[in-house]
């Protein structure tokens, strides 16, 4: 299936982090799975753009914020929900003309929960469609995360169906996130949580490595290749008050420094320029070692109370 962890990171400035593996598998028998690819992106950023009432020709969309989206389970459902959701939010039309010539106030923005309700509606249509032909292939979990401009708070919202109600998506606006508690998606959640907690116990509270424990734990789990359904390469996403982005990752312990996403090195595979622009990403992060980052055992800001 997959493994995704999403949590609030307060190592410095508060933001939501998400990590995922990149393996897609299929059942070759009731008890046997086989990888389809180790290079599937499962974390995305989705911008929300509006068309103002004064824009009579509807040709000047304005981006008002962006958020993170991830999925586990059915790739057909997850990818298509992401695409339809992104399209639906790409040109929201202003109702009325209550703020002519002014920036719209945040209370007029859609909340992340409202966006989750839209994702639920889209997903249930695909579940009904796919379930007619492949009833065992509608298992899906999704997560929407980032800074909600309407409520002025960081949010992690989980959506999933269950074996008891496979045609219905449940929405959970996750709470108890202050302590770095990770919201998990995937088929081995209990095991994943144990690995995260064991990893976190190795570090001093409030250090960089402590806050990034889910990242370190999943990277080690992937490298161990101990689970058929979890593997490939780790992916990383950030979402906060300034927006959301996917981070390219690099292994500084190799002879050649390359920036990859889901194991794909775009600069090496497709050339270093496109048009008159550099393809090499200017923002990224180095992968942790088994014991985290060398500079990760320090506190990046003033310590907080537990």
Short mmCIF file of C-alpha atoms in Angstrom, two decimals:
data_model
loop_
_atom_site.label_atom_id
_atom_site.label_comp_id
_atom_site.label_asym_id
_atom_site.label_seq_id
_atom_site.Cartn_x
_atom_site.Cartn_y
_atom_site.Cartn_z
CA UNK A 1 0.00 0.00 0.00
CA UNK A 2 2.20 2.83 1.27
CA UNK A 3 3.37 4.71 4.35
CA UNK A 4 2.68 8.40 4.96
CA UNK A 5 3.30 10.46 8.10
CA UNK A 6 2.01 14.02 8.51
CA UNK A 7 2.77 16.14 11.57
CA UNK A 8 3.26 19.68 12.86
CA UNK A 9 6.95 20.52 13.11
CA UNK A 10 8.01 23.28 15.49
CA UNK A 11 11.77 22.89 15.27
CA UNK A 12 11.93 26.54 14.24
CA UNK A 13 8.84 28.13 12.69
CA UNK A 14 5.63 26.10 12.86
CA UNK A 15 4.67 24.24 9.67
CA UNK A 16 3.20 20.92 8.62
CA UNK A 17 5.58 18.26 7.30
CA UNK A 18 4.65 15.14 5.39
CA UNK A 19 6.77 12.19 4.25
CA UNK A 20 5.89 9.23 2.08
CA UNK A 21 7.44 6.27 0.33
CA UNK A 22 7.13 5.93 -3.47
CA UNK A 23 6.31 2.25 -4.08
CA UNK A 24 3.18 1.07 -5.88
CA UNK A 25 2.32 -2.65 -5.67
CA UNK A 26 -0.28 -5.04 -7.00
CA UNK A 27 -1.51 -8.39 -5.73
CA UNK A 28 -0.29 -11.25 -7.91
CA UNK A 29 -2.08 -13.75 -5.65
CA UNK A 30 -4.20 -13.45 -2.48
CA UNK A 31 -1.03 -13.57 -0.35
CA UNK A 32 1.59 -12.17 -2.72
CA UNK A 33 2.32 -8.61 -3.85
CA UNK A 34 4.67 -7.39 -6.54
CA UNK A 35 6.02 -3.86 -7.11
CA UNK A 36 4.67 -1.97 -10.12
CA UNK A 37 7.01 0.99 -9.66
CA UNK A 38 9.28 2.49 -7.02
CA UNK A 39 8.91 6.01 -8.46
CA UNK A 40 5.31 7.11 -7.80
CA UNK A 41 4.76 10.57 -6.25
CA UNK A 42 2.19 10.42 -3.42
CA UNK A 43 2.55 13.95 -1.99
CA UNK A 44 1.45 17.05 -3.91
CA UNK A 45 0.82 20.77 -3.54
CA UNK A 46 -2.45 22.23 -4.80
CA UNK A 47 -2.91 25.99 -5.33
CA UNK A 48 -6.25 27.73 -4.81
CA UNK A 49 -6.94 30.57 -7.23
CA UNK A 50 -9.86 32.97 -7.58
CA UNK A 51 -11.43 35.07 -10.33
CA UNK A 52 -12.53 38.48 -9.05
CA UNK A 53 -15.93 39.86 -10.00
CA UNK A 54 -14.29 42.81 -11.78
CA UNK A 55 -12.46 40.40 -14.10
CA UNK A 56 -15.20 40.36 -16.72
CA UNK A 57 -13.29 38.13 -19.13
CA UNK A 58 -12.23 35.65 -16.44
CA UNK A 59 -8.61 35.66 -17.58
CA UNK A 60 -6.68 36.83 -14.48
CA UNK A 61 -6.84 34.16 -11.76
CA UNK A 62 -5.18 35.16 -8.47
CA UNK A 63 -3.57 32.54 -6.24
CA UNK A 64 -4.73 33.04 -2.65
CA UNK A 65 -3.06 30.05 -0.95
CA UNK A 66 -1.89 26.49 -1.47
CA UNK A 67 -2.03 23.32 0.59
CA UNK A 68 -0.64 19.80 0.66
CA UNK A 69 -2.38 16.63 -0.49
CA UNK A 70 -1.34 12.99 -0.13
CA UNK A 71 -2.90 9.59 -0.66
CA UNK A 72 -2.45 5.93 0.21
CA UNK A 73 -4.31 2.94 -1.15
CA UNK A 74 -5.89 3.03 -4.60
CA UNK A 75 -3.61 4.95 -6.95
CA UNK A 76 -6.43 5.30 -9.50
CA UNK A 77 -8.65 7.03 -6.96
CA UNK A 78 -5.90 9.06 -5.30
CA UNK A 79 -4.38 10.50 -8.47
CA UNK A 80 -7.76 11.32 -10.02
CA UNK A 81 -9.08 12.99 -6.86
CA UNK A 82 -5.95 15.14 -6.80
CA UNK A 83 -6.37 16.16 -10.44
CA UNK A 84 -10.09 16.96 -10.23
CA UNK A 85 -9.60 18.77 -6.92
CA UNK A 86 -6.78 20.88 -8.37
CA UNK A 87 -8.88 21.73 -11.44
CA UNK A 88 -11.93 22.63 -9.32
CA UNK A 89 -9.89 24.99 -7.14
CA UNK A 90 -7.94 26.61 -9.97
CA UNK A 91 -10.62 29.20 -10.86
CA UNK A 92 -13.04 29.92 -8.03
CA UNK A 93 -15.35 32.79 -8.96
CA UNK A 94 -16.03 35.56 -6.45
CA UNK A 95 -19.65 35.75 -5.32
CA UNK A 96 -20.94 39.30 -5.51
CA UNK A 97 -18.69 42.34 -5.44
CA UNK A 98 -18.47 43.16 -1.75
CA UNK A 99 -14.79 44.20 -1.79
CA UNK A 100 -14.24 46.14 -5.03
CA UNK A 101 -10.61 47.10 -5.57
CA UNK A 102 -9.59 45.51 -2.25
CA UNK A 103 -7.86 42.31 -1.28
CA UNK A 104 -10.36 39.70 -0.16
CA UNK A 105 -10.38 39.07 3.61
CA UNK A 106 -9.39 35.56 4.77
CA UNK A 107 -12.89 34.87 6.11
CA UNK A 108 -14.09 34.67 2.50
CA UNK A 109 -11.56 31.95 1.64
CA UNK A 110 -12.54 28.27 1.58
CA UNK A 111 -11.37 26.44 4.69
CA UNK A 112 -9.27 23.30 4.44
CA UNK A 113 -12.22 21.38 5.91
CA UNK A 114 -14.48 22.63 3.13
CA UNK A 115 -11.85 21.49 0.64
CA UNK A 116 -11.81 18.08 2.34
CA UNK A 117 -15.60 17.85 1.87
CA UNK A 118 -15.11 18.54 -1.84
CA UNK A 119 -12.39 15.86 -2.00
CA UNK A 120 -14.79 13.42 -0.30
CA UNK A 121 -17.48 14.10 -2.93
CA UNK A 122 -15.02 13.53 -5.77
CA UNK A 123 -13.54 10.39 -4.20
CA UNK A 124 -16.93 8.76 -3.60
CA UNK A 125 -17.79 9.15 -7.28
CA UNK A 126 -14.60 7.35 -8.28
CA UNK A 127 -15.15 4.70 -5.60
CA UNK A 128 -18.62 3.98 -7.00
CA UNK A 129 -17.25 3.83 -10.54
CA UNK A 130 -14.24 1.63 -9.73
CA UNK A 131 -16.21 -0.53 -7.28
CA UNK A 132 -18.52 -1.73 -10.04
CA UNK A 133 -15.62 -3.46 -11.76
CA UNK A 134 -13.00 -3.95 -9.03
CA UNK A 135 -14.80 -3.95 -5.65
CA UNK A 136 -11.63 -4.94 -3.79
CA UNK A 137 -9.69 -1.94 -5.18
CA UNK A 138 -11.51 0.98 -3.56
CA UNK A 139 -9.48 1.21 -0.34
CA UNK A 140 -8.33 4.82 -0.10
CA UNK A 141 -6.85 7.19 2.46
CA UNK A 142 -6.10 10.84 1.80
CA UNK A 143 -4.68 13.71 3.80
CA UNK A 144 -5.11 17.46 3.32
CA UNK A 145 -2.70 19.64 5.28
CA UNK A 146 -1.31 23.14 5.59
CA UNK A 147 -2.18 26.54 6.98
CA UNK A 148 -5.91 27.30 6.83
CA UNK A 149 -6.25 31.00 6.05
CA UNK A 150 -9.91 30.99 7.13
CA UNK A 151 -9.32 29.57 10.63
CA UNK A 152 -5.76 30.94 10.93
CA UNK A 153 -4.39 27.59 12.11
CA UNK A 154 -2.31 24.71 10.80
CA UNK A 155 -4.51 21.75 9.94
CA UNK A 156 -4.18 18.05 9.16
CA UNK A 157 -7.39 16.49 7.86
CA UNK A 158 -7.58 12.77 7.17
CA UNK A 159 -10.08 11.15 4.81
CA UNK A 160 -10.61 7.41 4.48
CA UNK A 161 -13.14 4.66 3.90
CA UNK A 162 -13.28 1.38 5.81
CA UNK A 163 -14.07 -2.26 5.16
CA UNK A 164 -17.38 -1.75 6.98
CA UNK A 165 -18.39 1.24 4.81
CA UNK A 166 -16.26 0.99 1.63
CA UNK A 167 -18.48 3.40 -0.33
CA UNK A 168 -18.33 6.21 2.25
CA UNK A 169 -15.42 8.53 2.99
CA UNK A 170 -15.02 9.62 6.61
CA UNK A 171 -13.43 12.99 7.41
CA UNK A 172 -11.40 13.58 10.58
CA UNK A 173 -10.13 17.05 11.48
CA UNK A 174 -7.15 15.78 13.47
CA UNK A 175 -6.45 17.17 16.93
CA UNK A 176 -3.76 16.67 19.59
CA UNK A 177 -1.03 17.72 17.18
CA UNK A 178 0.96 19.99 19.49
CA UNK A 179 3.38 17.29 20.68
CA UNK A 180 4.55 16.37 17.19
CA UNK A 181 2.07 13.48 17.06
CA UNK A 182 2.09 12.08 13.50
CA UNK A 183 -1.07 11.30 11.56
CA UNK A 184 -0.42 8.08 9.64
CA UNK A 185 -1.76 6.61 6.42
CA UNK A 186 -1.06 3.20 4.96
CA UNK A 187 -1.36 -0.50 5.68
CA UNK A 188 1.16 -0.89 8.54
CA UNK A 189 0.21 2.02 10.78
CA UNK A 190 0.74 0.33 14.16
CA UNK A 191 4.19 -0.85 13.15
CA UNK A 192 5.02 2.53 11.65
CA UNK A 193 3.99 4.34 14.85
CA UNK A 194 6.17 2.04 16.94
CA UNK A 195 9.14 2.77 14.68
CA UNK A 196 8.55 6.52 14.92
CA UNK A 197 8.30 6.41 18.73
CA UNK A 198 11.42 4.24 19.03
CA UNK A 199 13.26 6.70 16.78
CA UNK A 200 12.05 9.73 18.72
CA UNK A 201 13.19 8.26 22.04
CA UNK A 202 16.77 8.32 20.77
CA UNK A 203 16.79 12.12 20.60
CA UNK A 204 16.57 14.95 23.09
CA UNK A 205 13.19 16.67 23.16
CA UNK A 206 12.87 19.77 20.97
CA UNK A 207 16.03 19.13 18.94
CA UNK A 208 15.89 19.12 15.15
CA UNK A 209 16.18 15.32 15.00
CA UNK A 210 13.39 14.95 17.58
CA UNK A 211 10.95 17.01 15.50
CA UNK A 212 11.99 15.18 12.32
CA UNK A 213 11.70 11.69 13.81
CA UNK A 214 8.94 10.53 11.38
CA UNK A 215 11.21 11.50 8.48
CA UNK A 216 14.19 9.61 9.92
CA UNK A 217 12.04 6.60 10.84
CA UNK A 218 10.48 6.23 7.39
CA UNK A 219 13.79 6.74 5.59
CA UNK A 220 15.37 3.96 7.66
CA UNK A 221 12.34 1.70 7.13
CA UNK A 222 12.55 2.16 3.36
CA UNK A 223 16.29 1.48 3.34
CA UNK A 224 15.82 -1.75 5.31
CA UNK A 225 13.51 -3.18 2.58
CA UNK A 226 11.69 -5.25 5.21
CA UNK A 227 8.12 -4.72 3.92
CA UNK A 228 6.99 -5.58 0.38
CA UNK A 229 4.41 -2.79 0.18
CA UNK A 230 6.66 0.00 1.48
CA UNK A 231 9.77 1.02 -0.40
CA UNK A 232 11.28 2.99 -3.22
CA UNK A 233 12.33 6.46 -2.15
CA UNK A 234 11.24 8.90 0.51
CA UNK A 235 9.31 12.05 -0.44
CA UNK A 236 9.05 15.24 1.62
CA UNK A 237 6.53 18.08 1.60
CA UNK A 238 6.16 21.25 3.69
CA UNK A 239 3.05 23.37 4.11
CA UNK A 240 2.72 26.51 6.17
CA UNK A 241 1.59 30.10 6.28
CA UNK A 242 3.74 31.03 3.27
CA UNK A 243 2.50 28.18 1.08
CA UNK A 244 3.27 24.56 0.32
CA UNK A 245 6.07 22.90 -1.60
CA UNK A 246 7.63 19.57 -2.43
CA UNK A 247 11.30 19.32 -1.46
CA UNK A 248 13.85 17.70 -3.72
CA UNK A 249 16.17 15.41 -1.77
CA UNK A 250 19.84 14.58 -2.09
CA UNK A 251 22.14 11.97 -0.59
CA UNK A 252 25.31 13.82 0.35
CA UNK A 253 27.14 10.55 1.06
CA UNK A 254 27.27 9.55 -2.62
CA UNK A 255 30.00 10.54 -5.06
CA UNK A 256 27.59 12.51 -7.25
CA UNK A 257 25.28 15.09 -5.72
CA UNK A 258 21.85 14.92 -7.39
CA UNK A 259 18.46 16.35 -6.50
CA UNK A 260 15.65 13.83 -6.85
CA UNK A 261 11.93 13.46 -6.23
CA UNK A 262 10.46 9.97 -5.87
CA UNK A 263 13.85 8.71 -7.00
CA UNK A 264 13.72 10.59 -10.32
CA UNK A 265 16.67 12.87 -11.06
CA UNK A 266 15.20 15.39 -13.51
CA UNK A 267 18.49 17.22 -14.15
CA UNK A 268 20.35 14.03 -15.06
CA UNK A 269 17.48 12.40 -16.95
CA UNK A 270 16.20 15.41 -18.91
CA UNK A 271 19.13 17.81 -19.16
CA UNK A 272 20.16 20.80 -17.05
CA UNK A 273 18.15 23.53 -18.84
CA UNK A 274 14.72 23.92 -20.39
CA UNK A 275 14.27 26.95 -22.61
CA UNK A 276 16.51 29.57 -21.03
CA UNK A 277 15.90 28.38 -17.48
CA UNK A 278 17.88 26.13 -15.17
CA UNK A 279 16.11 22.87 -14.39
CA UNK A 280 18.15 22.21 -11.25
CA UNK A 281 15.96 22.95 -8.18
CA UNK A 282 17.30 25.70 -5.98
CA UNK A 283 15.62 24.36 -2.83
CA UNK A 284 16.06 20.93 -1.31
CA UNK A 285 17.22 18.95 1.68
CA UNK A 286 19.84 16.32 2.37
CA UNK A 287 18.66 12.87 3.40
CA UNK A 288 19.26 11.92 7.03
CA UNK A 289 21.62 9.18 8.13
CA UNK A 290 20.42 6.29 10.23
CA UNK A 291 20.86 8.48 13.32
CA UNK A 292 19.45 11.64 11.77
CA UNK A 293 21.40 14.70 10.67
CA UNK A 294 24.84 15.51 12.07
CA UNK A 295 23.65 18.97 13.13
CA UNK A 296 20.27 17.67 14.26
CA UNK A 297 21.08 17.25 17.93
CA UNK A 298 20.73 20.94 18.60
CA UNK A 299 17.72 23.10 19.37
CA UNK A 300 17.04 25.56 16.57
CA UNK A 301 14.96 27.97 18.66
CA UNK A 302 14.08 28.71 22.27
CA UNK A 303 12.93 25.47 24.01
CA UNK A 304 9.21 25.01 24.66
CA UNK A 305 7.33 23.37 27.46
CA UNK A 306 6.09 19.82 26.91
#
